[in-house]
XYZ file of N, CA and C in Angstrom:
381
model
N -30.768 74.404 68.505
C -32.211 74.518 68.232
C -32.508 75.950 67.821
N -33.055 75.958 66.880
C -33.410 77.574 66.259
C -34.919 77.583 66.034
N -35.651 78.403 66.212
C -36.703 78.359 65.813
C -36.798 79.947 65.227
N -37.131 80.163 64.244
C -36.799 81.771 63.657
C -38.620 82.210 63.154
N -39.141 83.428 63.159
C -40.805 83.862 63.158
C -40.299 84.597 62.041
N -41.224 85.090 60.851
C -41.315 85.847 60.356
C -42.509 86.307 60.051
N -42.559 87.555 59.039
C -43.909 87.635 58.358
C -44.814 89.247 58.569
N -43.901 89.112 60.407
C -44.982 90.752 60.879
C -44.520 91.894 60.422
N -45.507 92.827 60.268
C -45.549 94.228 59.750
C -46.097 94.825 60.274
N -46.344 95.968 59.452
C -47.524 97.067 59.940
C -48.962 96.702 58.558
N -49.629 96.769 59.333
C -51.427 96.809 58.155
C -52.235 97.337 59.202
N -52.969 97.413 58.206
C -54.462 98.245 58.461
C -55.346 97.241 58.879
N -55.878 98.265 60.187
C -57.666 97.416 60.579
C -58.245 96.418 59.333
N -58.522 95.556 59.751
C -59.623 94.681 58.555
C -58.731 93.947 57.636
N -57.159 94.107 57.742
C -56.127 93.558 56.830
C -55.696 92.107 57.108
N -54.782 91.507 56.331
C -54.303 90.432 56.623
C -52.993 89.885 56.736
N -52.142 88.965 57.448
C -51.122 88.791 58.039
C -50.669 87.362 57.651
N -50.003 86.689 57.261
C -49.541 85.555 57.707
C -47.836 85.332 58.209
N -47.978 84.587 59.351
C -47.018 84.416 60.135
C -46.158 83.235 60.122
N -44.887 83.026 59.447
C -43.833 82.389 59.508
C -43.318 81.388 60.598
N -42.854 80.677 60.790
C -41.762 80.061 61.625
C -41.282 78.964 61.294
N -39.407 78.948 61.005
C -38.913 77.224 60.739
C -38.504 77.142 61.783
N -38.084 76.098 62.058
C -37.941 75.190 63.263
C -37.050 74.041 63.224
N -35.426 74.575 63.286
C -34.465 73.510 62.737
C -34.330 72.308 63.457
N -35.325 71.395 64.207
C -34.951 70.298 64.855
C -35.842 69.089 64.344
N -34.941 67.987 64.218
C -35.181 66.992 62.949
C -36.937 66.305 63.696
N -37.403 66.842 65.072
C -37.928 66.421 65.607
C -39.203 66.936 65.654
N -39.472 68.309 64.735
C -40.372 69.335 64.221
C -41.941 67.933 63.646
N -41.925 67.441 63.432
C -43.141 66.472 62.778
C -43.992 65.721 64.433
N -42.570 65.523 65.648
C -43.453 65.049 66.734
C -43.869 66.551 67.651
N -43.588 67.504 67.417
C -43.173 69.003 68.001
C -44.876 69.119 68.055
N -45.462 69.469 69.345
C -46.424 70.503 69.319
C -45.979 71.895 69.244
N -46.810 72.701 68.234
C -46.028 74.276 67.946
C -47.005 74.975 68.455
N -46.845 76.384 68.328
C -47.498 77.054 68.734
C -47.269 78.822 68.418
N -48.361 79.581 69.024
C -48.234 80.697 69.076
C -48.598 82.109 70.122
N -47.355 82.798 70.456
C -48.158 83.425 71.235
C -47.609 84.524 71.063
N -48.448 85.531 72.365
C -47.962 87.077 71.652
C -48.126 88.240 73.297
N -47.172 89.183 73.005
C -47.095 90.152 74.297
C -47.691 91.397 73.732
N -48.388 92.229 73.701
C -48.838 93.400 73.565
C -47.977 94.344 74.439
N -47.923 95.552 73.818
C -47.381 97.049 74.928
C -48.240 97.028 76.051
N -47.851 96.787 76.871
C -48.056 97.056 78.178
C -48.904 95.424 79.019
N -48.942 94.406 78.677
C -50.058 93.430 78.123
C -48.852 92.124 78.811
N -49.551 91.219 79.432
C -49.088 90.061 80.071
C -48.916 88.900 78.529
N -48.024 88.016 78.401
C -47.892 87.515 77.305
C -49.303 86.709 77.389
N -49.470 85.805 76.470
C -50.894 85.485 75.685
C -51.077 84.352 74.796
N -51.044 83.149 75.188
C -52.156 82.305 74.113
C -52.519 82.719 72.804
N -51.748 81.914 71.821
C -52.738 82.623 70.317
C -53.274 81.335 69.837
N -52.720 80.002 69.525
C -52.970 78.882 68.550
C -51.702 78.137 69.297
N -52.364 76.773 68.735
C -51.403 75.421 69.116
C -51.652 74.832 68.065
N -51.154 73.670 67.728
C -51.119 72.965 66.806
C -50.222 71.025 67.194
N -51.142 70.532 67.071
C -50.265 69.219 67.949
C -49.331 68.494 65.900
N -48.727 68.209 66.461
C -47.239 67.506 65.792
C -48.022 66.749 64.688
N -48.805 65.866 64.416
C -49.554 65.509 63.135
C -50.214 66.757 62.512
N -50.676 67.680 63.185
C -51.448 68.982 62.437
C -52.887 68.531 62.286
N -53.017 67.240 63.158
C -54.672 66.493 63.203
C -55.603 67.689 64.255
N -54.673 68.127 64.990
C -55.932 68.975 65.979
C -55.183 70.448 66.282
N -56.059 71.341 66.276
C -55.693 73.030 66.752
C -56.355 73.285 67.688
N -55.788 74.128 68.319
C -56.614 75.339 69.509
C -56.415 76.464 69.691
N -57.438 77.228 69.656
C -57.318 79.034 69.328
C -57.910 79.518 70.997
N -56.943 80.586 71.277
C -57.899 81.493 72.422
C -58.903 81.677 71.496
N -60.008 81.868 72.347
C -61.459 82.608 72.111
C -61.639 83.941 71.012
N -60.598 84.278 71.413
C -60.413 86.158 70.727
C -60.214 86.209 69.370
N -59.646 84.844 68.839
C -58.903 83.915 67.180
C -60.058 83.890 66.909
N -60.794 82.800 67.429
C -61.326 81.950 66.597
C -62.260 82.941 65.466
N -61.976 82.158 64.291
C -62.708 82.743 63.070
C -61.934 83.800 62.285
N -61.019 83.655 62.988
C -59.987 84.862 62.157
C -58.762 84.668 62.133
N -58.284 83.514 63.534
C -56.835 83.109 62.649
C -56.543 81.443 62.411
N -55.948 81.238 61.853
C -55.900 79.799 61.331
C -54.184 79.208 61.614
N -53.655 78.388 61.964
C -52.785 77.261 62.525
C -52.601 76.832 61.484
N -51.343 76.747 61.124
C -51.328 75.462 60.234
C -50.010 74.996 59.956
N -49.531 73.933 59.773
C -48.222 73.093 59.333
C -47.540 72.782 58.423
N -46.860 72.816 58.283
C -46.474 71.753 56.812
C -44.661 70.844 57.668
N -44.932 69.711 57.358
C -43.813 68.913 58.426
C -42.632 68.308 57.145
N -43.407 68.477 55.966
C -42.366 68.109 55.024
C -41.067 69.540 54.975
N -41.708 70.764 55.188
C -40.252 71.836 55.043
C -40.241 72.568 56.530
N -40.824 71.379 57.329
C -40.244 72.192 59.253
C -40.922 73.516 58.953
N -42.136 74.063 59.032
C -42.597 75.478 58.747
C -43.960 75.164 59.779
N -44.227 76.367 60.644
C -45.401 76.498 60.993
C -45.741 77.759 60.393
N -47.044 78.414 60.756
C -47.625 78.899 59.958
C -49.020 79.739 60.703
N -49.224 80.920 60.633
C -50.388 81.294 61.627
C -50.923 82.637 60.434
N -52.209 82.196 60.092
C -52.648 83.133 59.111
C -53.858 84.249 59.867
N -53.085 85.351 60.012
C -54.476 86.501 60.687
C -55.194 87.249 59.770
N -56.389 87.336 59.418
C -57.258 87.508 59.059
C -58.024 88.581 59.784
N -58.711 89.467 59.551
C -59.363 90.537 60.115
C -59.139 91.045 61.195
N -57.857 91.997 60.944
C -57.076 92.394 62.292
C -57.254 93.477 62.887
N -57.215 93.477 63.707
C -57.537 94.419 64.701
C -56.453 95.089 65.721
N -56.797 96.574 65.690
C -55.643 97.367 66.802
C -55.090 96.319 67.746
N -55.798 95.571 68.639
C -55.269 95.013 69.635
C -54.989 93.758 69.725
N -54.918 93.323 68.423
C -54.171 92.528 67.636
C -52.491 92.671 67.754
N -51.953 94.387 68.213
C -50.718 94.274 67.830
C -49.836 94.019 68.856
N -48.535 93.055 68.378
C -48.074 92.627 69.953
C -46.694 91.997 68.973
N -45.667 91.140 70.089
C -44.473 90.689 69.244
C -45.356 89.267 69.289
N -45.127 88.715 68.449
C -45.876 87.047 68.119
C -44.485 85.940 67.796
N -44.566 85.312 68.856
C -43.841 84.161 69.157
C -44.071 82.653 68.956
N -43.416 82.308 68.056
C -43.658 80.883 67.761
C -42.829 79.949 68.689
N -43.425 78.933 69.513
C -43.174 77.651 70.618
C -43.331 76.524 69.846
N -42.321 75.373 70.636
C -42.088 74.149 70.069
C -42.113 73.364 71.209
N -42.506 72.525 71.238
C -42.698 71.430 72.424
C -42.377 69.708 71.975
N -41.720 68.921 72.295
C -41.973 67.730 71.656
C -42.119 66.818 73.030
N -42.195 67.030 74.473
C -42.278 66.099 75.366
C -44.004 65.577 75.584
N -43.974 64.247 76.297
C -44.668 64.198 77.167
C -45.916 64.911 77.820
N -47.394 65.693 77.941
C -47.868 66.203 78.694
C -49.015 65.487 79.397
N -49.086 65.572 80.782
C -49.886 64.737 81.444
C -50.853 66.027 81.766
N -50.964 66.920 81.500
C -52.201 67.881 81.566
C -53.031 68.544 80.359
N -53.997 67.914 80.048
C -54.838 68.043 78.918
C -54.753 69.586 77.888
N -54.515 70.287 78.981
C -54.642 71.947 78.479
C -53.002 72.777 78.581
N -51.757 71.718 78.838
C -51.088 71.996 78.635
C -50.709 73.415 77.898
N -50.908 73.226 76.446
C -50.648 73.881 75.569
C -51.224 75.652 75.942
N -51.809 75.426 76.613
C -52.150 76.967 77.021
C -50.785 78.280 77.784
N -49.916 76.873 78.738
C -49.094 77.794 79.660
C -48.240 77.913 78.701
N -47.464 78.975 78.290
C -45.974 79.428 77.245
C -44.859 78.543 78.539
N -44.901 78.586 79.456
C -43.911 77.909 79.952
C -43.760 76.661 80.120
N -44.733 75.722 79.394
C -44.906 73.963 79.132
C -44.144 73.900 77.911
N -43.576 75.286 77.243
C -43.053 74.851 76.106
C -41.459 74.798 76.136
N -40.529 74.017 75.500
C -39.991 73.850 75.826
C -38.826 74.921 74.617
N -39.015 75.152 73.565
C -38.471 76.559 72.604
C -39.327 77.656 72.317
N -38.738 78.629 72.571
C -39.189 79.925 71.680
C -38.138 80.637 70.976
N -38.993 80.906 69.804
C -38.311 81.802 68.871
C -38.239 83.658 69.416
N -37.464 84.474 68.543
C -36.954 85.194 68.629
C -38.223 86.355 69.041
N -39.597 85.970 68.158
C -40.661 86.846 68.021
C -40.557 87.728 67.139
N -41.927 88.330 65.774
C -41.852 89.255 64.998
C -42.671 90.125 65.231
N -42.547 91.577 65.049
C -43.594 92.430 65.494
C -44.762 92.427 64.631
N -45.951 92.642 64.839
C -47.271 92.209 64.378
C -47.704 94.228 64.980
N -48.266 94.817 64.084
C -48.842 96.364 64.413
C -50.077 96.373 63.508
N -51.105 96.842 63.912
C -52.436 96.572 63.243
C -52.945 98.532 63.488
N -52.909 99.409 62.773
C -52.904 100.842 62.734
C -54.592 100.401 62.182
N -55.457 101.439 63.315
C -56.970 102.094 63.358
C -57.072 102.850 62.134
């Protein structure tokens, strides 16, 4: 199972980002994916989910309106587009894969309901 992130850099306040991840398991189309991220000094973090049809998303609070989820299941790719970024924006950003079972509605929130993570790419947003 590989799941590989790409995409992060360094940009400027107010700049824009989009974030990579394939996901070599033939099972990527039932996969809830996801995203999350650790900041310097910073407890890891909730960014976006995305359930396995790509019918429904969920953003922490701090996203919404600025980053966007998205899929494509024909080339195994997720996809996290940041939009008006901000210093504390910067952190390593980790793409999660999940394909089981969840009997708790909000699942998708704990990083440890997931069952892969990728390697993580650094994401730096310079004031």
């Amino acid at each position: 199972v590989q799941l590989q992130a790409s995409g992060g850099g360094l940009v400027q306040a107010g700049g824009s980002l989009k974030l990579s991840c394939s996901y070599s398991e033939h099972t990527f189309s039932r996969s809830a994916m996801g995203w999350f991220r650790q900041g310097p000094g910073k407890e890891r973090e909730f960014v976006a989910s995305i359930r396995g049809s790509g019918d429904r998303t969920y953003y922490a609070d701090s996203e919404k309106g600025r980053f966007t989820i998205s899929r494509d299941n024909a080339k195994n790719l997720l996809y996290l587009q940041m939009n008006k970024l901000k210093p504390e924006d910067t952190a390593v950003y980790y793409c999660v894969a999940d394909s089981r079972l969840h009997t708790v509605s909000t699942w998708y929130l704990n990083g440890d309901e997931y069952e892969y993570w990728g390697q993580g790419t650094q994401v730096t947003v310079s004031s």
